[in-house]
Amino acid sequence: MQAKLAVLAGDGIGPEIVQQALKVLDRVAQVFGHQFETEDGLIGGIAIDAKGIALPDETVEICHRSDAVLLGAVGGPKWDNPRAAVRPEQGLLGIRKELDLFANVRPVKVSPYLLHASPLRPDVVAGVDLVVVRELTSGIYFGKRGRYLEGEEERAFDTMDYARSEVERVVRFACEMAAKRRKQVASVDKANVLEVSRLWREAATDVFSAYPALQSEHILVDACAMFLVRRPATFDVLVMGNLFGDVLTDEASMIAGSMGMLPSASLGAGTVGLYEPIHGSAPKYAGLDVANPLATILSGAMMLRHSLGLEKEATAVEAAVDKVLAEGYRTRDIHSGAPEETKVGTAAMGDLVAERIGY
Ligand code: NAD
């Protein structure tokens, strides 16, 4: 097949991890006889430096004319002033909104070779294979906000606001995903306190009723935070709003041991999706050849599966990552020092995975 990919490397370790994913995709194209044409765009801090904004129009146009978007990470100390009018993360929020990518999908699967990389006990994390579906284009990150004075005191507010239709579409998305997996779905909310969560729960209940083959449940977000460390292997698909998803996905990432292992996809109604590692730009590691590129490589596998419909190729990438881990190769973040392990840098890890595609 022929596909056009928008490549937004971003800041910090972004360029070097994206380069490894492209190396692996090149190898996939060669082995399976595809053509992937790439077009680079600016996003985040590098875009602010070059164009004065985090998401230039040219970048949006590149994404619109592509079949999928591969993104590294944005941000760094140079631009991290929370009071600045122009900030790197505006690029991310903007492109997700622009492409109407309302569902952020974050699989957390624990490799049997990395059971000891997790801060949790190996018997707790063994067999974890869950997916968090986070609503991405609404909720408190997009609600009304402001600051005002009450007497002498400065106050600030943000508003968590959901339309029933926004809840229904993301819960439906999660149900469709659960139907293709182990047929369990849990909706996460704070319905004992928040009105917006009561609407969320009603809408989720309505959607669940259309999927009688699924085992569905509602879990309060505080309890969910606890269950994720106590019994993570019992979950299949979890669906939640933007804020709860932001927090719980980082918690869930620790189950796997390192942020450097976990991919994500942001998807909407169509097939164009945005694929990126769940971690940030780790500026302290930029250019040092120590960052783990596997989350970005696995994001590339998700892209092959969800946007390009190349299931066999996606599985080949995931199998190559498993093989490299089974052979003991580790970047610094997942290296335990055990004698059977070999510590490798970012570029070498990319080479190792690429070499194992198709063998
Ligand atoms: P971070 O994810 O960059 O780093 C958190 C920790 O994980 C650090 O200890 C880092 O060294 C480690 N880490 C992250 N990715 C790694 C990898 N691939 N290999 C090895 N170790 C890895 O988060 P942070 O330090 O809070 O933020 C750094 C910058 O990234 C900030 O500017 C922040 O705004 C930005 N950020 C961007 C995104 C994004 O682009 N999606 C997400 C989160 C943070």
mmCIF file of N, CA and C in Angstrom, residues 139 160-163 167 189-191 193-201 244:
data_model
loop_
_atom_site.group_PDB
_atom_site.id
_atom_site.type_symbol
_atom_site.label_atom_id
_atom_site.label_comp_id
_atom_site.label_asym_id
_atom_site.label_seq_id
_atom_site.Cartn_x
_atom_site.Cartn_y
_atom_site.Cartn_z
ATOM 1 N N GLY A 139 -14.199 18.382 28.414
ATOM 2 C CA GLY A 139 -13.910 18.294 29.847
ATOM 3 C C GLY A 139 -13.187 19.530 30.347
ATOM 4 N N MET A 160 -15.430 21.831 34.494
ATOM 5 C CA MET A 160 -15.538 20.532 33.838
ATOM 6 C C MET A 160 -16.940 20.427 33.241
ATOM 7 N N ASP A 161 -16.968 20.299 31.930
ATOM 8 C CA ASP A 161 -18.241 20.424 31.230
ATOM 9 C C ASP A 161 -18.281 19.341 30.155
ATOM 10 N N TYR A 162 -19.298 18.508 30.136
ATOM 11 C CA TYR A 162 -19.427 17.493 29.076
ATOM 12 C C TYR A 162 -20.822 17.514 28.479
ATOM 13 N N ALA A 163 -20.898 17.374 27.176
ATOM 14 C CA ALA A 163 -22.188 17.161 26.514
ATOM 15 C C ALA A 163 -22.454 15.658 26.521
ATOM 16 N N VAL A 167 -19.895 12.181 25.733
ATOM 17 C CA VAL A 167 -19.685 11.004 26.580
ATOM 18 C C VAL A 167 -20.067 9.751 25.798
ATOM 19 N N ASP A 189 -15.699 7.455 36.918
ATOM 20 C CA ASP A 189 -16.260 8.801 37.127
ATOM 21 C C ASP A 189 -16.167 9.187 38.598
ATOM 22 N N LYS A 190 -16.795 10.284 38.948
ATOM 23 C CA LYS A 190 -16.866 10.704 40.356
ATOM 24 C C LYS A 190 -18.327 11.088 40.612
ATOM 25 N N ALA A 191 -19.211 10.115 40.286
ATOM 26 C CA ALA A 191 -20.651 10.396 40.287
ATOM 27 C C ALA A 191 -21.222 10.621 41.689
ATOM 28 N N VAL A 193 -20.088 12.777 43.679
ATOM 29 C CA VAL A 193 -19.871 14.186 44.027
ATOM 30 C C VAL A 193 -20.209 15.142 42.873
ATOM 31 N N LEU A 194 -19.775 14.820 41.665
ATOM 32 C CA LEU A 194 -19.853 15.786 40.570
ATOM 33 C C LEU A 194 -21.087 15.579 39.680
ATOM 34 N N GLU A 195 -21.760 16.675 39.381
ATOM 35 C CA GLU A 195 -22.932 16.605 38.504
ATOM 36 C C GLU A 195 -22.536 16.129 37.104
ATOM 37 N N VAL A 196 -21.363 16.618 36.633
ATOM 38 C CA VAL A 196 -20.914 16.237 35.297
ATOM 39 C C VAL A 196 -20.663 14.722 35.249
ATOM 40 N N SER A 197 -20.244 14.147 36.376
ATOM 41 C CA SER A 197 -20.038 12.695 36.423
ATOM 42 C C SER A 197 -21.364 11.940 36.462
ATOM 43 N N ARG A 198 -22.394 12.576 37.041
ATOM 44 C CA ARG A 198 -23.704 11.899 37.047
ATOM 45 C C ARG A 198 -24.240 11.807 35.613
ATOM 46 N N LEU A 199 -24.039 12.887 34.845
ATOM 47 C CA LEU A 199 -24.436 12.840 33.433
ATOM 48 C C LEU A 199 -23.597 11.788 32.703
ATOM 49 N N TRP A 200 -22.304 11.769 32.999
ATOM 50 C CA TRP A 200 -21.388 10.781 32.381
ATOM 51 C C TRP A 200 -21.905 9.368 32.646
ATOM 52 N N ARG A 201 -22.283 9.103 33.913
ATOM 53 C CA ARG A 201 -22.706 7.749 34.282
ATOM 54 C C ARG A 201 -24.021 7.365 33.587
ATOM 55 N N PHE A 244 -9.439 12.798 34.544
ATOM 56 C CA PHE A 244 -9.196 11.528 35.233
ATOM 57 C C PHE A 244 -8.255 10.658 34.389
#
